[in-house]
Short mmCIF file of C-alpha atoms in Angstrom, two decimals:
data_model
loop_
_atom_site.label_atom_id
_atom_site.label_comp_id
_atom_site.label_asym_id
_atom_site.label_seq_id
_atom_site.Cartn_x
_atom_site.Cartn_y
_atom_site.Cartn_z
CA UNK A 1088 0.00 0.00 0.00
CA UNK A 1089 1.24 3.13 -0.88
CA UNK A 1090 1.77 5.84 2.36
CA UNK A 1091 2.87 8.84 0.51
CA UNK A 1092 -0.62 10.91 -0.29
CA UNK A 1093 1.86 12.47 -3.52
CA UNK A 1094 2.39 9.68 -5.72
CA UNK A 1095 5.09 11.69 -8.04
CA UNK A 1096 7.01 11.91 -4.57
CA UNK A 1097 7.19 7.88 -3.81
CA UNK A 1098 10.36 6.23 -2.36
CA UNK A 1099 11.80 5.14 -5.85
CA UNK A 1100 11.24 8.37 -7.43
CA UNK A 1101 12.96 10.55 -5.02
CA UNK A 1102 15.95 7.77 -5.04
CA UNK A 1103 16.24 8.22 -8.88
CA UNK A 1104 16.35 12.02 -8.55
CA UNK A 1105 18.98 12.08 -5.82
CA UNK A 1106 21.02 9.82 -8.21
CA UNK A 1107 20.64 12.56 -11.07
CA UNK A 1108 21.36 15.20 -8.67
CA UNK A 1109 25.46 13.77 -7.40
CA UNK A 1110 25.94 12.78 -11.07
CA UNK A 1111 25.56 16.75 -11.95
CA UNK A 1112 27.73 17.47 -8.97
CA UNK A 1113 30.73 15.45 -10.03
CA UNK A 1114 30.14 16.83 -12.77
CA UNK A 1115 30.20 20.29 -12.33
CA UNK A 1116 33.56 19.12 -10.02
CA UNK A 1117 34.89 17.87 -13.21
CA UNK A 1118 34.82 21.46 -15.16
CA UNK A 1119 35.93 23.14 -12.10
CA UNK A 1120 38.69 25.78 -12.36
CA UNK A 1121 40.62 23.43 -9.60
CA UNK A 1122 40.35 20.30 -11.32
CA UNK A 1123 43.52 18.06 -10.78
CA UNK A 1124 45.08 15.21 -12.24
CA UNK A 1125 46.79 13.83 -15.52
CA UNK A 1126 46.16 15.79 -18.73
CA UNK A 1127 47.64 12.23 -21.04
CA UNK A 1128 45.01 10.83 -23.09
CA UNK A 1129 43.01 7.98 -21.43
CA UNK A 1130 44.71 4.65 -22.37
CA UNK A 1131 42.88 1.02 -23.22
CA UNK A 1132 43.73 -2.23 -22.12
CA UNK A 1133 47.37 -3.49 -20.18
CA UNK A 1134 49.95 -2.89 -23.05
CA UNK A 1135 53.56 -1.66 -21.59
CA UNK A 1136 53.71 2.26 -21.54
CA UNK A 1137 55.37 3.73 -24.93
CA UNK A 1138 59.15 3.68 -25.12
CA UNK A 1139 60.02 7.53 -26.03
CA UNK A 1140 62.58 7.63 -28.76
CA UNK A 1141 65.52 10.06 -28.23
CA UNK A 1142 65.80 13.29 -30.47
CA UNK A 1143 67.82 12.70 -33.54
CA UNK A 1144 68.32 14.40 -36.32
CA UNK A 1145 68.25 12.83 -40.11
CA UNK A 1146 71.53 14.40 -41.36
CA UNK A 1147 74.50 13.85 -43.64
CA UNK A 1148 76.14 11.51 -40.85
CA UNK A 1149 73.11 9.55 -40.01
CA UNK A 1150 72.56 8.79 -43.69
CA UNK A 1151 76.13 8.09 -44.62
CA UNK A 1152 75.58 5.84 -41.07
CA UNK A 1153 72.29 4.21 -42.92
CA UNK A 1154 74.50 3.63 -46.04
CA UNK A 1155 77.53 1.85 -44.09
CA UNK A 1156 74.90 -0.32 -42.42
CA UNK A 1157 73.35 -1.69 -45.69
CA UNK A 1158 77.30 -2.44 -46.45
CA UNK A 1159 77.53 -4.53 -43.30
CA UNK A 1160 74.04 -6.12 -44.35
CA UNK A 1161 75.25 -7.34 -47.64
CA UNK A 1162 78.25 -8.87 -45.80
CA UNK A 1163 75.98 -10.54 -42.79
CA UNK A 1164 73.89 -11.92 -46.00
CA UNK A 1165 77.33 -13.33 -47.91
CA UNK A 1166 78.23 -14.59 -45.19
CA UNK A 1167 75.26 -16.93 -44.40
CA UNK A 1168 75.01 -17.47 -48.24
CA UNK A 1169 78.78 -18.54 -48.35
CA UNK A 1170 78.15 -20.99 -45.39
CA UNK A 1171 75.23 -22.82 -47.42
CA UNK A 1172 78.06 -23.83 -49.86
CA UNK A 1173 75.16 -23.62 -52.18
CA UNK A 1174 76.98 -21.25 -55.03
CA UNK A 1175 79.35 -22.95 -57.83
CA UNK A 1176 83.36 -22.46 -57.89
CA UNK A 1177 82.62 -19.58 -59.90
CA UNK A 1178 80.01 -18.33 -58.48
CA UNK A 1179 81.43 -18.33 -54.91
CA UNK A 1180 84.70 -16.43 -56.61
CA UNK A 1181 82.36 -13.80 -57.59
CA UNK A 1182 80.34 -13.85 -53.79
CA UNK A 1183 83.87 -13.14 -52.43
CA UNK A 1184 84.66 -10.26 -54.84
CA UNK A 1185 81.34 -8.70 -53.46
CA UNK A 1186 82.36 -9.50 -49.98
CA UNK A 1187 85.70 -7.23 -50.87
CA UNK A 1188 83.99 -4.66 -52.52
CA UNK A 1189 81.59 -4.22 -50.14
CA UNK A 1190 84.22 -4.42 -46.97
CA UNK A 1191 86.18 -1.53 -49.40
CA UNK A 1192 83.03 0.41 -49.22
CA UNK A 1193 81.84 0.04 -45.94
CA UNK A 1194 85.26 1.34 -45.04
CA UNK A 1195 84.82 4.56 -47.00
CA UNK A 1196 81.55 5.30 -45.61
CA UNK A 1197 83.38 5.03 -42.21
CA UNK A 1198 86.05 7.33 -43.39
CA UNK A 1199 83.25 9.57 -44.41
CA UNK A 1200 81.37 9.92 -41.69
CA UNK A 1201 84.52 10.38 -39.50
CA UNK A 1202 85.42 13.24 -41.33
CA UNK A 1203 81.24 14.40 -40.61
CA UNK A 1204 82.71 14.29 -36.78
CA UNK A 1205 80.48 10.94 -36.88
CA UNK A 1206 80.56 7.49 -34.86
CA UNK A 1207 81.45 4.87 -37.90
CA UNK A 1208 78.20 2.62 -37.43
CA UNK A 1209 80.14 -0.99 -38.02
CA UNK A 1210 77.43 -3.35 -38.06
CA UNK A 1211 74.39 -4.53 -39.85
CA UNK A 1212 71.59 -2.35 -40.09
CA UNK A 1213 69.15 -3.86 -36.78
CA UNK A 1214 66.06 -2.90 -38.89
CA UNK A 1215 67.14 -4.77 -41.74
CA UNK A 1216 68.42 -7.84 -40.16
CA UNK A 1217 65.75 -8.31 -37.78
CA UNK A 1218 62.84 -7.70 -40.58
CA UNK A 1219 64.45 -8.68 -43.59
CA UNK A 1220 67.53 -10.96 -43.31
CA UNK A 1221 67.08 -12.91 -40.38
CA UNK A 1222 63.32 -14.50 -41.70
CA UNK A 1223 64.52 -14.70 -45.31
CA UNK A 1224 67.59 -17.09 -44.28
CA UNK A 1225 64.96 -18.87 -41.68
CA UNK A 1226 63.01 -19.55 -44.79
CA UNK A 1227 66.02 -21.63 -46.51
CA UNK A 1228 65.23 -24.17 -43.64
CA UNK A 1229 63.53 -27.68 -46.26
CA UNK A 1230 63.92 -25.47 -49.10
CA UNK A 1231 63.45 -27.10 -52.38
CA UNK A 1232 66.72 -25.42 -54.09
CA UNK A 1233 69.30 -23.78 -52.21
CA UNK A 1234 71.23 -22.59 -55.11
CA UNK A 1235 68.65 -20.81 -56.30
CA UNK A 1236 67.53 -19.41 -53.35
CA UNK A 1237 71.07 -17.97 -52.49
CA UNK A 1238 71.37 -16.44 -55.89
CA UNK A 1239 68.30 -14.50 -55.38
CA UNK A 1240 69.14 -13.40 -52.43
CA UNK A 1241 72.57 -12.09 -53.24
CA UNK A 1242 70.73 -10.62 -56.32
CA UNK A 1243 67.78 -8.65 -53.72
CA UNK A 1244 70.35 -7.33 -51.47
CA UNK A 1245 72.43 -6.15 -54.12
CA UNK A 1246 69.78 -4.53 -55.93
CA UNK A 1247 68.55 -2.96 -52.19
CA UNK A 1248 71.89 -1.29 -51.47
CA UNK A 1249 71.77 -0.42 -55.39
CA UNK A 1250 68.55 1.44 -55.19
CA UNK A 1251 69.35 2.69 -51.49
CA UNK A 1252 71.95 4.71 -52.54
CA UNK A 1253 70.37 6.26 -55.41
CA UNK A 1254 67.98 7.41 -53.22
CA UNK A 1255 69.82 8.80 -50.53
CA UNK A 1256 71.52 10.86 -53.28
CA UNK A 1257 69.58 13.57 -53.09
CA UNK A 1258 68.56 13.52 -49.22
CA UNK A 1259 72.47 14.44 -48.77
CA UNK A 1260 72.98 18.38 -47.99
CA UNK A 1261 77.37 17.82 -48.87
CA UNK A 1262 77.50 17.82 -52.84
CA UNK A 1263 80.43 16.34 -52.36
CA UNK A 1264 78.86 13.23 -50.89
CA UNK A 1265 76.58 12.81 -53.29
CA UNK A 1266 79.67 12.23 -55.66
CA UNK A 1267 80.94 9.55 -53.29
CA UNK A 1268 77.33 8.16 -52.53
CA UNK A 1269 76.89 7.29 -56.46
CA UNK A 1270 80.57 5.96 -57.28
CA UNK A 1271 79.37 3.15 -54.47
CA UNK A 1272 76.06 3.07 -56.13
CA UNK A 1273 77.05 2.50 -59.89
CA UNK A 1274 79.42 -0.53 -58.04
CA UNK A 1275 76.27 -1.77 -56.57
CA UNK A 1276 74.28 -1.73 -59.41
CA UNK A 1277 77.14 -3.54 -61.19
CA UNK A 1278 77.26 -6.48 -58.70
CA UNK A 1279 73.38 -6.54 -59.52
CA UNK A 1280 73.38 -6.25 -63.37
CA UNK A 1281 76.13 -9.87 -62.92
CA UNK A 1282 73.98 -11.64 -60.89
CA UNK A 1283 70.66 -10.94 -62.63
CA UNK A 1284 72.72 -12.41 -65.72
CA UNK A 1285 73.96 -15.07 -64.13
CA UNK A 1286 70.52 -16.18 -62.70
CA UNK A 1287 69.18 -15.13 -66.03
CA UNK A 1288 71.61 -14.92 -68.97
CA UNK A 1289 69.53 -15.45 -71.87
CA UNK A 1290 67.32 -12.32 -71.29
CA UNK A 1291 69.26 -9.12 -70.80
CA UNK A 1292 66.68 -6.50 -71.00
CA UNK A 1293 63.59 -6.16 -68.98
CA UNK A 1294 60.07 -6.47 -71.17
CA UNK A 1295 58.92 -3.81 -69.11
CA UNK A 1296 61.38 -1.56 -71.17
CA UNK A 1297 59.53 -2.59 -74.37
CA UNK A 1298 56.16 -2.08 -72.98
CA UNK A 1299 55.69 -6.01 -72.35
CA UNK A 1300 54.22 -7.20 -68.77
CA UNK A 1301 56.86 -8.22 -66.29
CA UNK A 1302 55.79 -11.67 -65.10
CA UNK A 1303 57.23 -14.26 -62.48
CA UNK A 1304 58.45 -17.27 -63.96
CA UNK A 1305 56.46 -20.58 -63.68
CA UNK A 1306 57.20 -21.42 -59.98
CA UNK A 1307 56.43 -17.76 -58.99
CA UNK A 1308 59.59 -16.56 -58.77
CA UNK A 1309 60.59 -12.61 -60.03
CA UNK A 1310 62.80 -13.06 -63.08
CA UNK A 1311 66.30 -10.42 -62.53
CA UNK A 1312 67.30 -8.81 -65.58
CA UNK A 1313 70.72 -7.29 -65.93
CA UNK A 1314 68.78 -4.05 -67.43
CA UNK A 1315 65.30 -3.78 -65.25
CA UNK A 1316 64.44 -0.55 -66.72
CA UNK A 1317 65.50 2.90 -68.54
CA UNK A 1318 66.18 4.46 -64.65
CA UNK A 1319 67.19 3.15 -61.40
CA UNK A 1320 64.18 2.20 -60.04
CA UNK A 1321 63.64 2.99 -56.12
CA UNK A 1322 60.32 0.63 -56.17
CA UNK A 1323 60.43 -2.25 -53.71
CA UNK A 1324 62.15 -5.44 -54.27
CA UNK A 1325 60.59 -8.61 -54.17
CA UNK A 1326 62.55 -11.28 -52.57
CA UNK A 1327 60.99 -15.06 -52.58
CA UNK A 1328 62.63 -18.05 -51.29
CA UNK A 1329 61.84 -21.32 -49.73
CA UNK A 1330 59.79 -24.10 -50.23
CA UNK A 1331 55.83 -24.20 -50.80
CA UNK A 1332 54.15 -24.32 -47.62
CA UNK A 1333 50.66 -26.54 -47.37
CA UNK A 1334 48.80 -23.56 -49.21
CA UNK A 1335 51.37 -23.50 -52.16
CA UNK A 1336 52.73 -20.13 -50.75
CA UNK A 1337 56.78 -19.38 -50.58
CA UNK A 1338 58.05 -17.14 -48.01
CA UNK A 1339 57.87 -13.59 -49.92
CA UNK A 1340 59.37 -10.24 -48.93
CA UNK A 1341 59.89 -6.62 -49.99
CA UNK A 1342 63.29 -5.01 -49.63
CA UNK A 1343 62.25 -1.02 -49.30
CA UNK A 1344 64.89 1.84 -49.50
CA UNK A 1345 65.75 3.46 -46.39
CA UNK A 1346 63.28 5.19 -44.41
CA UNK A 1347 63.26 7.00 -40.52
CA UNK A 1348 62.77 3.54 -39.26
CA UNK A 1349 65.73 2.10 -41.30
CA UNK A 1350 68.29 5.21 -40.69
CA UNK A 1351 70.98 4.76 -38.20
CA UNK A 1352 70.68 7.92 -36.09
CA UNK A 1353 73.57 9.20 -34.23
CA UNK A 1354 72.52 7.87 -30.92
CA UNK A 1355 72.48 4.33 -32.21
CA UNK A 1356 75.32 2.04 -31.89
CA UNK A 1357 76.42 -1.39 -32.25
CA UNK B 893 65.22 20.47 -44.30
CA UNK B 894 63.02 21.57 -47.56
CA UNK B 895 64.56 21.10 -51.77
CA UNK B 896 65.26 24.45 -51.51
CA UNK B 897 67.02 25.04 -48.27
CA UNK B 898 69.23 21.97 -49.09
CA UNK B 899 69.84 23.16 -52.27
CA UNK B 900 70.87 26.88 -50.80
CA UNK B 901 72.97 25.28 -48.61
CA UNK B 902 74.62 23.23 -51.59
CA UNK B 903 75.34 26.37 -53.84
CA UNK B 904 77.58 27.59 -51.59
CA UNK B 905 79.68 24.68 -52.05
CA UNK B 906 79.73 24.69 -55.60
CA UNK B 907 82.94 26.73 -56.81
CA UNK B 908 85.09 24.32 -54.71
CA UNK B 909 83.45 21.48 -56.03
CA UNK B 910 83.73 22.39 -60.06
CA UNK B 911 87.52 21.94 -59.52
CA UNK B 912 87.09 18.50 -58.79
CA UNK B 913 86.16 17.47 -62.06
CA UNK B 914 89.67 16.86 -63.95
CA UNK B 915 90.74 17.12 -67.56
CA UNK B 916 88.61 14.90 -69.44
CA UNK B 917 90.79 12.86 -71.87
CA UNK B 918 87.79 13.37 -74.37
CA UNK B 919 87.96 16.98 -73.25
CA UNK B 920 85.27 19.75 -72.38
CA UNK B 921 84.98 22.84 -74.51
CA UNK B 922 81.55 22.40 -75.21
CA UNK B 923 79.16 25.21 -76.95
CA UNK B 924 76.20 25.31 -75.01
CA UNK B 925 72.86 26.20 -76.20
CA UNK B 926 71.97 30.39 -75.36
CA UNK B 927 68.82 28.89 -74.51
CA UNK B 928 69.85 28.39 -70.35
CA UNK B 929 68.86 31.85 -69.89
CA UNK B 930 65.72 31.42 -70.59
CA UNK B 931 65.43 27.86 -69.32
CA UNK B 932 66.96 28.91 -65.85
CA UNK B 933 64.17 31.35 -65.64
CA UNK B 934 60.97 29.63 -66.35
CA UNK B 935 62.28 26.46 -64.54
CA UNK B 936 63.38 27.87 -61.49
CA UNK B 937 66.91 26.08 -61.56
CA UNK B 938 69.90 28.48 -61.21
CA UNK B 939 71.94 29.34 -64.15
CA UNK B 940 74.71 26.97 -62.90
CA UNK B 941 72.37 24.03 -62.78
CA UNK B 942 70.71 24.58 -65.99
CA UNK B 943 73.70 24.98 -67.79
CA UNK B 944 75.28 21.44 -66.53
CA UNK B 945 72.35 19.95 -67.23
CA UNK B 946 72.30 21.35 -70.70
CA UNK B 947 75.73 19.43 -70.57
CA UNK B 948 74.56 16.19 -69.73
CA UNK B 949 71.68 16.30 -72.05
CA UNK B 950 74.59 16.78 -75.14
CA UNK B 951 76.46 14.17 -73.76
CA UNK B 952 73.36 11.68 -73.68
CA UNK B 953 72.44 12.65 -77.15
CA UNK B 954 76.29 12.24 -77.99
CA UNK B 955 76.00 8.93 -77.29
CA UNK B 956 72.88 8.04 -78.57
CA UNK B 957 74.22 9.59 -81.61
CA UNK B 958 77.03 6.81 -81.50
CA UNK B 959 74.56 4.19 -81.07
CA UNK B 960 73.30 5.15 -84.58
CA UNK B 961 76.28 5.79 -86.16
CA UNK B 962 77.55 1.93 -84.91
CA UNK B 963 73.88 0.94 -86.05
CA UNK B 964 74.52 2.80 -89.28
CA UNK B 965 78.19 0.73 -89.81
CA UNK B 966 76.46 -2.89 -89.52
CA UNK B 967 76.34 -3.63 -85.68
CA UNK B 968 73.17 -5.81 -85.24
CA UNK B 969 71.98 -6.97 -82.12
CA UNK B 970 69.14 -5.80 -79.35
CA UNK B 971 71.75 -4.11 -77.29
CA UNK B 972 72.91 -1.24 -79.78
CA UNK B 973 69.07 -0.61 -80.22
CA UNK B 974 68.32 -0.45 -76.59
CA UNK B 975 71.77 1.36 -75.74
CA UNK B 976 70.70 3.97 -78.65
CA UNK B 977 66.97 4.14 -77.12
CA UNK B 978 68.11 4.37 -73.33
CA UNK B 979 70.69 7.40 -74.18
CA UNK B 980 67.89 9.13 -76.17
CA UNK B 981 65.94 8.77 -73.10
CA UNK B 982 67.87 10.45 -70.32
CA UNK B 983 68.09 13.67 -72.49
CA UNK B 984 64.43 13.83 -72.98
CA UNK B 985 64.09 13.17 -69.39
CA UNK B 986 66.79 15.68 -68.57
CA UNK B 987 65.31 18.12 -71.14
CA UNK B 988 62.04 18.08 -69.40
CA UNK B 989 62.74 19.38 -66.11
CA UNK B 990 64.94 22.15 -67.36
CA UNK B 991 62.18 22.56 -70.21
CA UNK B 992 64.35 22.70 -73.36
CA UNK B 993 65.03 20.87 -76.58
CA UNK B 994 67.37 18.11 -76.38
CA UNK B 995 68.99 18.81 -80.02
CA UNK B 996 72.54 19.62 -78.78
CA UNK B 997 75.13 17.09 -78.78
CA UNK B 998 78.71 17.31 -78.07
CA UNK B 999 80.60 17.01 -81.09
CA UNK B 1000 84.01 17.03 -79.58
CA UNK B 1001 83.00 13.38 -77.69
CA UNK B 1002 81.90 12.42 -80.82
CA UNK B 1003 84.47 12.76 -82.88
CA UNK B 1004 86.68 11.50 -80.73
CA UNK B 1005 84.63 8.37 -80.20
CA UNK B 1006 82.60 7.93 -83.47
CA UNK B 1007 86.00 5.97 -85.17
CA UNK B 1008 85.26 2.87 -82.48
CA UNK B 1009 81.69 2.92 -83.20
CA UNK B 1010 81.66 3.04 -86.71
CA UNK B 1011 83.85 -0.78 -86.11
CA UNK B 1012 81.10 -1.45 -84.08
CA UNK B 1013 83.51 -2.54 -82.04
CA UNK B 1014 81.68 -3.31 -78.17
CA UNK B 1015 84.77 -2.36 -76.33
CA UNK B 1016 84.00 1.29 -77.64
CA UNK B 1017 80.50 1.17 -75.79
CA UNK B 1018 82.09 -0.57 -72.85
CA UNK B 1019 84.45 2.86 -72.53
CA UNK B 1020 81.45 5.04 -73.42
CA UNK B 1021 79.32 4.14 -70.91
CA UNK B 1022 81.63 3.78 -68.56
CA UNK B 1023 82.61 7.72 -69.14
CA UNK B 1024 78.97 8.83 -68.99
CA UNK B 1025 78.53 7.34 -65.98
CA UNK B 1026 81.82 8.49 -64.65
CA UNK B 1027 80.46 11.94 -65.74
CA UNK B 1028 77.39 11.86 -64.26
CA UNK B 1029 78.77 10.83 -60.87
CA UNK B 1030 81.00 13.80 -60.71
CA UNK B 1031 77.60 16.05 -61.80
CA UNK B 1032 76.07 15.09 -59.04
CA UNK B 1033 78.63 17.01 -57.14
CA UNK B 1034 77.73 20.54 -58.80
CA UNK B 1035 74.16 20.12 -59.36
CA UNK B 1036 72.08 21.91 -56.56
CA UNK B 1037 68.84 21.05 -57.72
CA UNK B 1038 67.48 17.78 -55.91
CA UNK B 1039 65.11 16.74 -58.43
CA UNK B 1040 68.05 16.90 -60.90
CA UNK B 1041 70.21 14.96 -58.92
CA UNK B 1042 68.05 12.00 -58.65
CA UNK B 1043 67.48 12.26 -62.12
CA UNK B 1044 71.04 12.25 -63.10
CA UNK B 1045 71.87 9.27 -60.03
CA UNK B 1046 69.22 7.31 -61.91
CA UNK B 1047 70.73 7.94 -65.23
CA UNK B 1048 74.11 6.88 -63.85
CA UNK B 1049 72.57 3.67 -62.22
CA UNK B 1050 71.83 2.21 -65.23
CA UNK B 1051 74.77 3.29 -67.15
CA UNK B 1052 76.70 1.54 -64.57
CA UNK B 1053 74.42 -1.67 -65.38
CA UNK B 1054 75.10 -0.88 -69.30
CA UNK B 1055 79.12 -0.93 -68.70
CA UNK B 1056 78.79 -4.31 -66.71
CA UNK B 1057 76.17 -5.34 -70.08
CA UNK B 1058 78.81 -4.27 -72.33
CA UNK B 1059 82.24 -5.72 -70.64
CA UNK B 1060 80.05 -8.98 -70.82
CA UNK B 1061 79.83 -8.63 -74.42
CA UNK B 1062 82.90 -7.19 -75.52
CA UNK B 1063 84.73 -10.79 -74.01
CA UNK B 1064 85.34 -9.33 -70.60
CA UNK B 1065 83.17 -11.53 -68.65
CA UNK B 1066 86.12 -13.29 -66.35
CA UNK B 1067 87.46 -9.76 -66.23
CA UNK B 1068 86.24 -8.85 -62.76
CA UNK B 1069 87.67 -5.15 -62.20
CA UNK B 1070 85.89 -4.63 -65.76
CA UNK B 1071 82.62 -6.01 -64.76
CA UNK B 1072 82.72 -3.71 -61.05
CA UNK B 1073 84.78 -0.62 -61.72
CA UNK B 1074 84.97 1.92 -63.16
CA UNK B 1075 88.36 4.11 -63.89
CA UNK B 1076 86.88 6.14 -66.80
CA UNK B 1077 87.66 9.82 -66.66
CA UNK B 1078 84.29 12.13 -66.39
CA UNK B 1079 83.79 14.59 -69.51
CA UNK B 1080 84.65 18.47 -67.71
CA UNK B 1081 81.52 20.64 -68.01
CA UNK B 1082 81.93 23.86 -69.94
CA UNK B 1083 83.35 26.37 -67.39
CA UNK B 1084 80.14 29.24 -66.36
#
């Protein structure tokens, strides 16, 4: 039985309306001119607070850094594609001519950014390796040709450090480096042009050059061509290896030119 | 930084830099076209810039001009055709960001070259393209203009690739300083 003689004032009613009547108050607290507390955005679920990166500075010396690392790549990538003792007499002859030219340039870059008042970066590029290098040689593990998969390898990271340094060319403030950038380049792109000829001899040109499709060859591979195009091309570069996995899939990559995430900034070291 | 502040920055290197470029043993008086003026103005490139690119365009049409002149003599074979095509290429390309013709070639590189040519001899596009990409290299010391320079370290990628091509052909394929380096000696740009 109700005892109230105003039912629009009954028990339930007036406990709603006192409910309404705090909410407005914290409220109100909320927008106060006193308010307190953390002005960070609000955060969702448990993940571990954001590392902050240290300032750094994308200059001459962090991209000559960059350039030395991709040198100490392409040996770190020789040097697990020497171990396979996958590659003929001749072709390991030519692997260790690579292996020189590359420890001549990496060198130079060193000297080069010394004379920047640099720290010569003398290691692989951590990006790289960890993203690139290290799952494309885990993906030689029951591979269904080794040779091959070596060669195109050699071929991809040749053709990255190729394209790299053409396109750090123009990043580089020094004219004078851009000289020195290039020489390295046009060796890079000549370790390239040999292996796309010896992994494809018959076929120097690329069809794209005569307005023909560029295809993959009948197990899906890319087909190097000694001549890709008119221009160094700075597009990615498609790196497959391994064997087919229970969907018919290889393990496929794409080698990318440097970028802020692959640069080796000053604060980095090995 | 921004194209232009690097390239500000870069033009005040530039004096030092020309004197790195050595004697060419093809040698460098070259005529330019009195078009760089005028190119240098509606392009926005400085007169410096324009007129080495100007350079680079003769000596691409130089050499496509050898192409032709080996074609001309009897060579046969998909690589003089693409060689000639490629060359013809990069001074079109080069032409269109300055915005002038390409219709100037160096005629002191070509008559000093056009004898190995017209033997269609592949050794004399081995040294060819090993000396424009040589030259180009060294450009890319003196240009100031970024969209130039990765024009012209394009071009000089794939000359590199042609020389490496070309060493291949010409019997040098177990020659491995032939196939990897290169000791050409850039053409000089005309002084400004």
């Amino acid at each position: 039985m109700n005892r109230f003689p105003n039912p629009s004032l009954d028990r339930r009613q007036l406990l709603r309306n006192g409910g309404i009547v705090l909410s407005m108050g914290a409220l109100v607290a909320a927008c106060g001119p006193d308010r307190k507390g953390s002005t960070d955005p609000g955060r969702l679920g448990v993940a571990d607070e954001p590392t902050e990166l240290p300032d750094a500075v994308v200059d001459d010396t962090a991209l000559l850094r960059t350039a030395q690392s991709l040198e100490y790549t392409a040996l770190a990538v020789y040097s697990a594609a020497t171990a396979t003792n996958a590659l003929s007499t001749a072709e390991t002859a030519l692997a260790q001519r690579f292996v020189e030219d590359h420890q001549r340039h990496a060198a130079l870059f060193g000297s080069l950014v010394t004379d920047q008042g640099g720290v010569s970066f003398d290691c692989a590029n951590p990006f790289l390796m960890d993203r690139a290098v290290t799952p494309t040689l885990a993906a030689l593990d029951g591979t269904d040709d080794l040779h091959r998969d070596v060669l195109n390898i050699a071929h991809a990271f040749e053709s990255l450090a190729a394209a790299s340094f053409q396109a750090l060319v123009p990043s580089l403030v020094d004219l004078s480096l851009r000289t020195e950038m290039m020489r390295i380049g046009g060796e890079e792109n000549r370790h390239a042009a040999a292996l796309a000829a010896v992994i494809n001899p018959d076929v120097i040109f690329s069809p794209a050059m005569f307005g023909e499709p560029v295809e993959k060859d009948a197990d899906g591979f890319p087909v190097p061509y000694a001549i890709p195009g008119v221009f160094g091309r700075l597009t990615g570069i498609e790196l497959v290896v391994g064997a087919r996995d229970a969907e018919g899939a290889r393990y496929s990559t794409q080698l990318q030119t440097p970028a802020p995430n692959t640069y080796v900034y000053e604060y980095q070291s090995c | 930084m921004t194209d232009s502040a690097v390239a500000d920055q870069a033009d005040s290197d530039r004096p030092t830099r020309r004197a790195l470029f050595g004697a060419g043993v093809i040698g460098a008086a070259l005529a330019m076209a009195g078009s760089r003026s005028a190119s240098a103005a509606t392009t926005g490139l400085s007169e410096g810039d324009a007129s080495l690119v100007g350079f680079a365009i003769s000596l691409e049409l130089t050499a496509r001009d050898l192409y032709d002149a080996a074609i001309e003599a009897g060579a046969t074979g998909q690589v003089w055709d693409v060689m000639r095509e490629q060359h013809e290429s990069y001074a079109q390309r080069l032409a269109g960001i300055i915005g002038v013709s390409a219709n100037t070639r160096n005629d002191d590189v070509y008559d000093a070259l056009v004898g190995g040519f017209r033997g269609a001899t592949s050794q004399a596009a081995f040294d060819l393209e090993n000396v424009a990409a040589a030259t180009h290299t060294e450009l890319l010391g003196v240009v100031t203009h970024t969209v130039l320079a990765g024009a012209i370290a394009s071009i000089a990628a794939m000359e590199s690739r042609h020389a490496t091509v070309l060493a291949d052909v010409a019997g040098m394929g177990d020659d491995l300083d032939a196939l990897f380096l290169n000791t050409a000696t850039p053409v000089s740009p005309p002084e400004a």
